[in-house]
């Protein structure tokens, strides 16, 4: 049987995006520069992607009639936010292609389905158990040991909905914290590094991955990413191969990010999948031949993928709301380094922990790029 490759969706066409945050904003900017029109759909009022979209729908994801009205205006639907109900993607898919498709969303928006998919297809993950009762939790602790991380199966991100359990006395309180939601118990991974691979695949099966990113977190939120990761070439290859296998098995048309742990004994484990662009990939805008956002456009529209080559070592630092605590940050001070680039997401409310923007710096070495970006971020709050 031959797979029919759909016709490419060419510049001039309209792309629909579910979600309207900063990932949607940067996607829209990339799509517009390639000559596409953008229509966004989300429940948010005045979202980051609004001012750069050609048209904005404000509606609930459950409003299937409105979703279909939106879908009729576009040639393809993609997303920047994966927690969209299955019925929403189904409704859109009755009208136009949804890329990646609803099945990819269904698997990746639920940690148990995701880890079960990975494990049953031979991709390495930390041992895990489904938790519906305190008895399940006690059994999991006996079988997999402690410490462990207990997470809600759905709707968790940036460490929300998860607790680390160090000893058996903490089990009842950890179970209470699930508040009746389905949980997943994961054996704690003693990791050396956290890595991510952002990769794209087209309907014809063309695959391309960006260099491996190395990620540092603060308070469970991504803090600084740099690339290429400081790992042996053998491990970088293994990480890219894992991503290729996962995108193929899931039959992804579009972009998908694989978050990974490198354990202290040199093994790579998959932590999480995100069927979209990723915060750790922001440095591709300034450091790679093709940005992750342009790559998403190319992949969902069936254009040839762009080169993911990194021109220079690069580092990205997130700008969170607390930087606004004492007034507007000192932008000029941060930009005094000519290799530093500023990206702001157009958010007007600077809440603590909210991602407001990021800085990227390039350098002759990774160390230099990281030092530059960290120094620039410090300069934002200098008087
Ligand atoms: P997640 O929401 O699954 O991406 O988890 C957020 C962060 O919590 C990760 O980036 C890790 O730093 C940490 N974490 C998650 N799961 C585990 C685990 N099984 N073992 C150790 N650390 C973890």
GROMACS .gro file of C-alpha atoms and ligand atoms in nm:
model
  406
    1UNK     CA    1   0.000   0.000   0.000
    2UNK     CA    2   0.135   0.343  -0.084
    3UNK     CA    3   0.070   0.631   0.153
    4UNK     CA    4  -0.072   0.925  -0.034
    5UNK     CA    5   0.126   1.236   0.053
    6UNK     CA    6  -0.105   1.535   0.088
    7UNK     CA    7  -0.038   1.842  -0.125
    8UNK     CA    8   0.169   2.112   0.048
    9UNK     CA    9  -0.014   2.409   0.194
   10UNK     CA   10   0.168   2.699   0.037
   11UNK     CA   11   0.245   3.056   0.154
   12UNK     CA   12  -0.063   3.271   0.114
   13UNK     CA   13  -0.276   3.003   0.284
   14UNK     CA   14  -0.418   3.041   0.635
   15UNK     CA   15  -0.300   2.840   0.936
   16UNK     CA   16  -0.525   2.797   1.239
   17UNK     CA   17  -0.370   2.776   1.585
   18UNK     CA   18  -0.538   2.639   1.897
   19UNK     CA   19  -0.399   2.835   2.191
   20UNK     CA   20  -0.276   3.190   2.200
   21UNK     CA   21   0.017   3.219   2.440
   22UNK     CA   22   0.380   3.304   2.368
   23UNK     CA   23   0.437   2.988   2.166
   24UNK     CA   24   0.148   3.092   1.942
   25UNK     CA   25   0.284   3.444   1.919
   26UNK     CA   26   0.630   3.330   1.805
   27UNK     CA   27   0.471   3.075   1.570
   28UNK     CA   28   0.252   3.347   1.416
   29UNK     CA   29   0.554   3.574   1.366
   30UNK     CA   30   0.742   3.295   1.186
   31UNK     CA   31   0.438   3.200   0.976
   32UNK     CA   32   0.373   3.560   0.874
   33UNK     CA   33   0.729   3.608   0.761
   34UNK     CA   34   0.680   3.305   0.537
   35UNK     CA   35   0.369   3.471   0.393
   36UNK     CA   36   0.095   3.277   0.572
   37UNK     CA   37  -0.214   3.419   0.738
   38UNK     CA   38  -0.285   3.318   1.096
   39UNK     CA   39  -0.613   3.267   1.279
   40UNK     CA   40  -0.594   3.186   1.650
   41UNK     CA   41  -0.854   3.029   1.878
   42UNK     CA   42  -0.851   3.027   2.259
   43UNK     CA   43  -1.064   3.129   2.556
   44UNK     CA   44  -0.818   3.408   2.652
   45UNK     CA   45  -0.891   3.776   2.613
   46UNK     CA   46  -0.597   3.994   2.497
   47UNK     CA   47  -0.355   3.700   2.464
   48UNK     CA   48   0.014   3.726   2.358
   49UNK     CA   49  -0.060   3.595   2.006
   50UNK     CA   50  -0.355   3.833   1.949
   51UNK     CA   51  -0.169   4.137   1.812
   52UNK     CA   52   0.031   3.930   1.562
   53UNK     CA   53  -0.257   3.716   1.431
   54UNK     CA   54  -0.469   3.813   1.133
   55UNK     CA   55  -0.783   3.707   1.314
   56UNK     CA   56  -0.866   3.601   1.665
   57UNK     CA   57  -1.146   3.378   1.790
   58UNK     CA   58  -1.223   3.401   2.161
   59UNK     CA   59  -1.421   3.093   2.256
   60UNK     CA   60  -1.427   2.785   2.475
   61UNK     CA   61  -1.259   2.472   2.338
   62UNK     CA   62  -1.587   2.291   2.411
   63UNK     CA   63  -1.782   2.518   2.174
   64UNK     CA   64  -1.763   2.277   1.881
   65UNK     CA   65  -1.976   2.490   1.653
   66UNK     CA   66  -1.737   2.782   1.693
   67UNK     CA   67  -1.440   2.546   1.651
   68UNK     CA   68  -1.580   2.431   1.317
   69UNK     CA   69  -1.646   2.790   1.210
   70UNK     CA   70  -1.278   2.863   1.289
   71UNK     CA   71  -1.167   2.549   1.103
   72UNK     CA   72  -1.358   2.657   0.791
   73UNK     CA   73  -1.142   2.968   0.769
   74UNK     CA   74  -0.809   2.784   0.762
   75UNK     CA   75  -0.630   2.520   0.555
   76UNK     CA   76  -0.465   2.340   0.847
   77UNK     CA   77  -0.496   2.348   1.226
   78UNK     CA   78  -0.200   2.317   1.461
   79UNK     CA   79  -0.163   2.411   1.826
   80UNK     CA   80   0.061   2.562   2.084
   81UNK     CA   81  -0.134   2.426   2.382
   82UNK     CA   82  -0.199   2.054   2.415
   83UNK     CA   83  -0.468   2.041   2.682
   84UNK     CA   84  -0.744   2.070   2.430
   85UNK     CA   85  -1.034   1.820   2.460
   86UNK     CA   86  -1.035   1.531   2.211
   87UNK     CA   87  -1.379   1.639   2.088
   88UNK     CA   88  -1.233   1.975   1.988
   89UNK     CA   89  -0.966   1.826   1.764
   90UNK     CA   90  -1.218   1.577   1.625
   91UNK     CA   91  -1.457   1.859   1.535
   92UNK     CA   92  -1.178   2.055   1.364
   93UNK     CA   93  -1.052   1.742   1.184
   94UNK     CA   94  -1.393   1.697   1.018
   95UNK     CA   95  -1.316   2.017   0.827
   96UNK     CA   96  -0.935   2.039   0.782
   97UNK     CA   97  -0.620   1.842   0.871
   98UNK     CA   98  -0.512   1.881   1.235
   99UNK     CA   99  -0.135   1.844   1.277
  100UNK     CA  100  -0.020   1.667   1.485
  101UNK     CA  101  -0.350   1.477   1.493
  102UNK     CA  102  -0.589   1.429   1.783
  103UNK     CA  103  -0.448   1.087   1.871
  104UNK     CA  104  -0.102   1.239   1.939
  105UNK     CA  105  -0.271   1.495   2.164
  106UNK     CA  106  -0.477   1.231   2.341
  107UNK     CA  107  -0.164   1.033   2.431
  108UNK     CA  108   0.063   1.322   2.525
  109UNK     CA  109  -0.185   1.517   2.738
  110UNK     CA  110  -0.211   1.235   2.990
  111UNK     CA  111   0.102   1.116   3.171
  112UNK     CA  112  -0.018   0.757   3.220
  113UNK     CA  113  -0.118   0.711   2.856
  114UNK     CA  114   0.209   0.874   2.752
  115UNK     CA  115   0.435   0.658   2.971
  116UNK     CA  116   0.239   0.344   2.881
  117UNK     CA  117   0.280   0.425   2.511
  118UNK     CA  118   0.654   0.483   2.557
  119UNK     CA  119   0.713   0.172   2.766
  120UNK     CA  120   0.510  -0.061   2.546
  121UNK     CA  121   0.704   0.056   2.241
  122UNK     CA  122   1.040  -0.003   2.405
  123UNK     CA  123   1.134   0.359   2.480
  124UNK     CA  124   1.315   0.394   2.815
  125UNK     CA  125   1.116   0.549   3.103
  126UNK     CA  126   1.143   0.543   3.481
  127UNK     CA  127   0.927   0.268   3.640
  128UNK     CA  128   0.574   0.398   3.713
  129UNK     CA  129   0.234   0.293   3.847
  130UNK     CA  130  -0.121   0.419   3.814
  131UNK     CA  131  -0.263   0.553   4.141
  132UNK     CA  132  -0.633   0.560   4.220
  133UNK     CA  133  -0.626   0.490   4.595
  134UNK     CA  134  -0.400   0.514   4.899
  135UNK     CA  135  -0.358   0.135   4.877
  136UNK     CA  136  -0.227   0.173   4.519
  137UNK     CA  137   0.017   0.434   4.645
  138UNK     CA  138   0.140   0.216   4.932
  139UNK     CA  139   0.182  -0.079   4.697
  140UNK     CA  140   0.372   0.135   4.444
  141UNK     CA  141   0.605   0.257   4.719
  142UNK     CA  142   0.676  -0.102   4.823
  143UNK     CA  143   0.731  -0.222   4.466
  144UNK     CA  144   0.922   0.072   4.319
  145UNK     CA  145   1.076   0.215   4.637
  146UNK     CA  146   1.129   0.567   4.762
  147UNK     CA  147   1.202   0.850   4.694
  148UNK     CA  148   0.944   0.898   4.422
  149UNK     CA  149   0.743   1.166   4.247
  150UNK     CA  150   0.363   1.155   4.254
  151UNK     CA  151   0.200   1.351   3.972
  152UNK     CA  152  -0.154   1.411   3.856
  153UNK     CA  153  -0.205   1.222   3.530
  154UNK     CA  154  -0.355   1.527   3.357
  155UNK     CA  155  -0.297   1.901   3.343
  156UNK     CA  156   0.044   1.923   3.506
  157UNK     CA  157   0.321   2.152   3.390
  158UNK     CA  158   0.613   2.341   3.542
  159UNK     CA  159   0.601   2.114   3.847
  160UNK     CA  160   0.232   2.189   3.914
  161UNK     CA  161   0.034   1.891   4.038
  162UNK     CA  162   0.337   1.697   4.159
  163UNK     CA  163   0.501   1.615   4.492
  164UNK     CA  164   0.824   1.444   4.582
  165UNK     CA  165   0.779   1.171   4.842
  166UNK     CA  166   1.086   1.092   5.049
  167UNK     CA  167   0.952   0.852   5.312
  168UNK     CA  168   0.651   0.627   5.376
  169UNK     CA  169   0.502   0.863   5.638
  170UNK     CA  170   0.443   1.117   5.362
  171UNK     CA  171   0.224   0.883   5.155
  172UNK     CA  172  -0.121   0.978   5.297
  173UNK     CA  173  -0.056   1.353   5.258
  174UNK     CA  174   0.074   1.300   4.904
  175UNK     CA  175  -0.239   1.103   4.820
  176UNK     CA  176  -0.459   1.382   4.963
  177UNK     CA  177  -0.277   1.632   4.741
  178UNK     CA  178  -0.413   1.449   4.434
  179UNK     CA  179  -0.758   1.572   4.544
  180UNK     CA  180  -0.932   1.272   4.393
  181UNK     CA  181  -0.758   1.299   4.055
  182UNK     CA  182  -0.595   1.002   3.888
  183UNK     CA  183  -0.224   0.990   3.971
  184UNK     CA  184   0.102   0.846   3.844
  185UNK     CA  185   0.377   0.729   4.077
  186UNK     CA  186   0.723   0.757   3.926
  187UNK     CA  187   1.044   0.618   4.070
  188UNK     CA  188   1.269   0.917   4.139
  189UNK     CA  189   1.536   0.963   3.874
  190UNK     CA  190   1.875   1.057   4.010
  191UNK     CA  191   1.964   1.259   3.707
  192UNK     CA  192   2.288   1.420   3.599
  193UNK     CA  193   2.125   1.649   3.347
  194UNK     CA  194   1.789   1.735   3.194
  195UNK     CA  195   1.788   1.738   2.815
  196UNK     CA  196   1.533   1.804   2.544
  197UNK     CA  197   1.510   1.731   2.175
  198UNK     CA  198   1.276   1.934   1.955
  199UNK     CA  199   1.205   1.744   1.636
  200UNK     CA  200   0.984   1.773   1.332
  201UNK     CA  201   0.834   1.526   1.087
  202UNK     CA  202   0.640   1.583   0.769
  203UNK     CA  203   0.357   1.382   0.616
  204UNK     CA  204   0.611   1.229   0.376
  205UNK     CA  205   0.816   1.104   0.673
  206UNK     CA  206   1.101   1.357   0.649
  207UNK     CA  207   1.251   1.396   0.996
  208UNK     CA  208   1.476   1.657   1.146
  209UNK     CA  209   1.590   1.725   1.504
  210UNK     CA  210   1.754   2.031   1.655
  211UNK     CA  211   2.078   1.986   1.848
  212UNK     CA  212   2.018   1.852   2.200
  213UNK     CA  213   1.934   2.124   2.454
  214UNK     CA  214   2.056   2.113   2.814
  215UNK     CA  215   1.810   2.256   3.064
  216UNK     CA  216   1.847   2.403   3.412
  217UNK     CA  217   1.536   2.459   3.625
  218UNK     CA  218   1.470   2.689   3.921
  219UNK     CA  219   1.158   2.628   4.135
  220UNK     CA  220   1.042   2.367   3.879
  221UNK     CA  221   1.035   2.626   3.599
  222UNK     CA  222   1.284   2.626   3.315
  223UNK     CA  223   1.550   2.883   3.397
  224UNK     CA  224   1.839   2.857   3.151
  225UNK     CA  225   1.882   2.638   2.842
  226UNK     CA  226   2.196   2.607   2.637
  227UNK     CA  227   2.293   2.426   2.321
  228UNK     CA  228   2.456   2.211   2.214
  229UNK     CA  229   2.424   2.008   2.536
  230UNK     CA  230   2.752   1.918   2.706
  231UNK     CA  231   2.722   1.544   2.646
  232UNK     CA  232   2.923   1.289   2.451
  233UNK     CA  233   2.841   1.276   2.077
  234UNK     CA  234   2.728   0.914   2.129
  235UNK     CA  235   2.459   1.032   2.375
  236UNK     CA  236   2.352   1.320   2.150
  237UNK     CA  237   2.302   1.068   1.872
  238UNK     CA  238   2.110   0.837   2.103
  239UNK     CA  239   1.881   1.128   2.209
  240UNK     CA  240   1.812   1.221   1.845
  241UNK     CA  241   1.744   0.856   1.755
  242UNK     CA  242   1.501   0.825   2.043
  243UNK     CA  243   1.316   1.133   1.920
  244UNK     CA  244   1.308   0.995   1.565
  245UNK     CA  245   1.164   0.667   1.691
  246UNK     CA  246   0.897   0.839   1.899
  247UNK     CA  247   0.782   1.075   1.622
  248UNK     CA  248   0.762   0.786   1.381
  249UNK     CA  249   0.574   0.556   1.618
  250UNK     CA  250   0.327   0.834   1.699
  251UNK     CA  251   0.304   0.919   1.331
  252UNK     CA  252   0.358   1.286   1.415
  253UNK     CA  253   0.306   1.535   1.138
  254UNK     CA  254   0.434   1.856   1.289
  255UNK     CA  255   0.667   1.919   1.576
  256UNK     CA  256   0.717   1.735   1.904
  257UNK     CA  257   0.949   1.789   2.199
  258UNK     CA  258   1.097   1.502   2.396
  259UNK     CA  259   1.208   1.591   2.750
  260UNK     CA  260   1.471   1.352   2.879
  261UNK     CA  261   1.684   1.276   3.182
  262UNK     CA  262   2.046   1.172   3.156
  263UNK     CA  263   2.099   0.956   3.464
  264UNK     CA  264   2.414   0.958   3.672
  265UNK     CA  265   2.503   0.617   3.525
  266UNK     CA  266   2.485   0.748   3.171
  267UNK     CA  267   2.140   0.630   3.059
  268UNK     CA  268   1.882   0.838   2.879
  269UNK     CA  269   1.521   0.815   3.002
  270UNK     CA  270   1.224   0.990   2.845
  271UNK     CA  271   1.042   1.211   3.097
  272UNK     CA  272   0.771   1.381   2.895
  273UNK     CA  273   0.646   1.457   2.546
  274UNK     CA  274   0.503   1.788   2.430
  275UNK     CA  275   0.338   1.780   2.086
  276UNK     CA  276   0.451   2.134   2.003
  277UNK     CA  277   0.733   2.384   2.026
  278UNK     CA  278   0.901   2.415   2.365
  279UNK     CA  279   1.047   2.678   2.594
  280UNK     CA  280   1.388   2.509   2.566
  281UNK     CA  281   1.377   2.562   2.188
  282UNK     CA  282   1.350   2.941   2.200
  283UNK     CA  283   1.722   2.985   2.139
  284UNK     CA  284   1.673   2.842   1.791
  285UNK     CA  285   1.525   3.179   1.685
  286UNK     CA  286   1.860   3.352   1.721
  287UNK     CA  287   2.107   3.065   1.698
  288UNK     CA  288   1.987   2.819   1.434
  289UNK     CA  289   1.945   2.843   1.059
  290UNK     CA  290   1.574   2.761   1.110
  291UNK     CA  291   1.379   2.840   1.427
  292UNK     CA  292   1.158   2.580   1.595
  293UNK     CA  293   0.858   2.797   1.499
  294UNK     CA  294   0.949   2.811   1.131
  295UNK     CA  295   1.008   2.435   1.145
  296UNK     CA  296   0.658   2.384   1.283
  297UNK     CA  297   0.517   2.592   0.997
  298UNK     CA  298   0.713   2.388   0.742
  299UNK     CA  299   0.618   2.055   0.899
  300UNK     CA  300   0.244   2.123   0.929
  301UNK     CA  301   0.228   2.276   0.581
  302UNK     CA  302   0.421   1.996   0.413
  303UNK     CA  303   0.713   2.212   0.302
  304UNK     CA  304   1.068   2.073   0.309
  305UNK     CA  305   1.216   2.103   0.660
  306UNK     CA  306   1.481   2.368   0.722
  307UNK     CA  307   1.835   2.315   0.847
  308UNK     CA  308   1.856   2.281   1.224
  309UNK     CA  309   2.225   2.364   1.228
  310UNK     CA  310   2.331   2.582   1.519
  311UNK     CA  311   2.547   2.869   1.398
  312UNK     CA  312   2.712   2.936   1.735
  313UNK     CA  313   2.683   2.805   2.091
  314UNK     CA  314   2.382   2.974   2.250
  315UNK     CA  315   2.201   3.015   2.580
  316UNK     CA  316   1.850   3.127   2.671
  317UNK     CA  317   1.734   3.270   3.005
  318UNK     CA  318   1.366   3.299   3.091
  319UNK     CA  319   1.235   3.631   3.218
  320UNK     CA  320   0.978   3.565   3.489
  321UNK     CA  321   0.737   3.809   3.649
  322UNK     CA  322   0.942   3.877   3.962
  323UNK     CA  323   1.188   4.077   3.751
  324UNK     CA  324   0.915   4.345   3.729
  325UNK     CA  325   0.878   4.363   4.110
  326UNK     CA  326   1.057   4.697   4.141
  327UNK     CA  327   0.928   4.848   3.820
  328UNK     CA  328   1.011   4.810   3.451
  329UNK     CA  329   1.335   4.612   3.399
  330UNK     CA  330   1.636   4.797   3.263
  331UNK     CA  331   1.620   4.682   2.899
  332UNK     CA  332   1.901   4.902   2.777
  333UNK     CA  333   2.140   4.758   3.038
  334UNK     CA  334   2.068   4.401   2.924
  335UNK     CA  335   2.113   4.491   2.558
  336UNK     CA  336   2.449   4.657   2.615
  337UNK     CA  337   2.600   4.321   2.514
  338UNK     CA  338   2.556   4.319   2.135
  339UNK     CA  339   2.521   3.937   2.127
  340UNK     CA  340   2.214   3.946   2.351
  341UNK     CA  341   1.865   3.935   2.202
  342UNK     CA  342   1.544   4.028   2.381
  343UNK     CA  343   1.206   3.863   2.324
  344UNK     CA  344   0.899   3.991   2.511
  345UNK     CA  345   0.561   3.827   2.489
  346UNK     CA  346   0.341   4.136   2.524
  347UNK     CA  347   0.199   4.035   2.864
  348UNK     CA  348   0.087   4.331   3.070
  349UNK     CA  349   0.046   4.158   3.409
  350UNK     CA  350   0.381   4.052   3.558
  351UNK     CA  351   0.288   3.787   3.814
  352UNK     CA  352   0.561   3.597   4.004
  353UNK     CA  353   0.650   3.282   3.809
  354UNK     CA  354   0.480   3.403   3.489
  355UNK     CA  355   0.687   3.371   3.170
  356UNK     CA  356   0.708   3.727   3.037
  357UNK     CA  357   0.987   3.690   2.785
  358UNK     CA  358   1.337   3.554   2.736
  359UNK     CA  359   1.689   3.658   2.649
  360UNK     CA  360   1.920   3.470   2.415
  361UNK     CA  361   2.296   3.512   2.393
  362UNK     CA  362   2.544   3.353   2.159
  363UNK     CA  363   2.915   3.310   2.227
  364UNK     CA  364   3.228   3.137   2.106
  365UNK     CA  365   3.177   2.868   2.369
  366UNK     CA  366   2.877   2.741   2.564
  367UNK     CA  367   3.027   2.882   2.884
  368UNK     CA  368   3.059   3.224   2.725
  369UNK     CA  369   2.699   3.218   2.597
  370UNK     CA  370   2.563   3.114   2.938
  371UNK     CA  371   2.772   3.378   3.119
  372UNK     CA  372   2.650   3.647   2.880
  373UNK     CA  373   2.282   3.563   2.910
  374UNK     CA  374   2.296   3.537   3.289
  375UNK     CA  375   2.483   3.868   3.313
  376UNK     CA  376   2.230   4.036   3.084
  377UNK     CA  377   1.942   3.909   3.296
  378UNK     CA  378   2.111   4.039   3.610
  379UNK     CA  379   2.155   4.375   3.443
  380UNK     CA  380   1.777   4.399   3.400
  381UNK     CA  381   1.735   4.464   3.770
  382UNK     CA  382   2.047   4.676   3.815
  383UNK     CA  383   1.989   5.033   3.925
  384LIG     P1  384   0.745   1.729   3.448
  384LIG     O1  385   0.625   1.814   3.475
  384LIG     O2  386   0.716   1.583   3.441
  384LIG     O3  387   0.825   1.778   3.331
  384LIG     O4  388   0.841   1.750   3.575
  384LIG     C1  389   0.894   1.876   3.610
  384LIG     C2  390   1.033   1.858   3.667
  384LIG     O5  391   1.029   1.778   3.787
  384LIG     C3  392   1.130   1.788   3.575
  384LIG     O6  393   1.187   1.878   3.484
  384LIG     C4  394   1.230   1.731   3.675
  384LIG     O7  395   1.320   1.833   3.718
  384LIG     C5  396   1.143   1.691   3.793
  384LIG     N1  397   1.098   1.551   3.782
  384LIG     C6  398   0.987   1.507   3.717
  384LIG     N2  399   0.977   1.372   3.724
  384LIG     C7  400   1.083   1.328   3.792
  384LIG     C8  401   1.129   1.199   3.833
  384LIG     N3  402   1.061   1.087   3.806
  384LIG     N4  403   1.247   1.193   3.901
  384LIG     C9  404   1.316   1.305   3.931
  384LIG     N5  405   1.277   1.429   3.898
  384LIG    C10  406   1.163   1.442   3.830
   0.00000   0.00000   0.00000
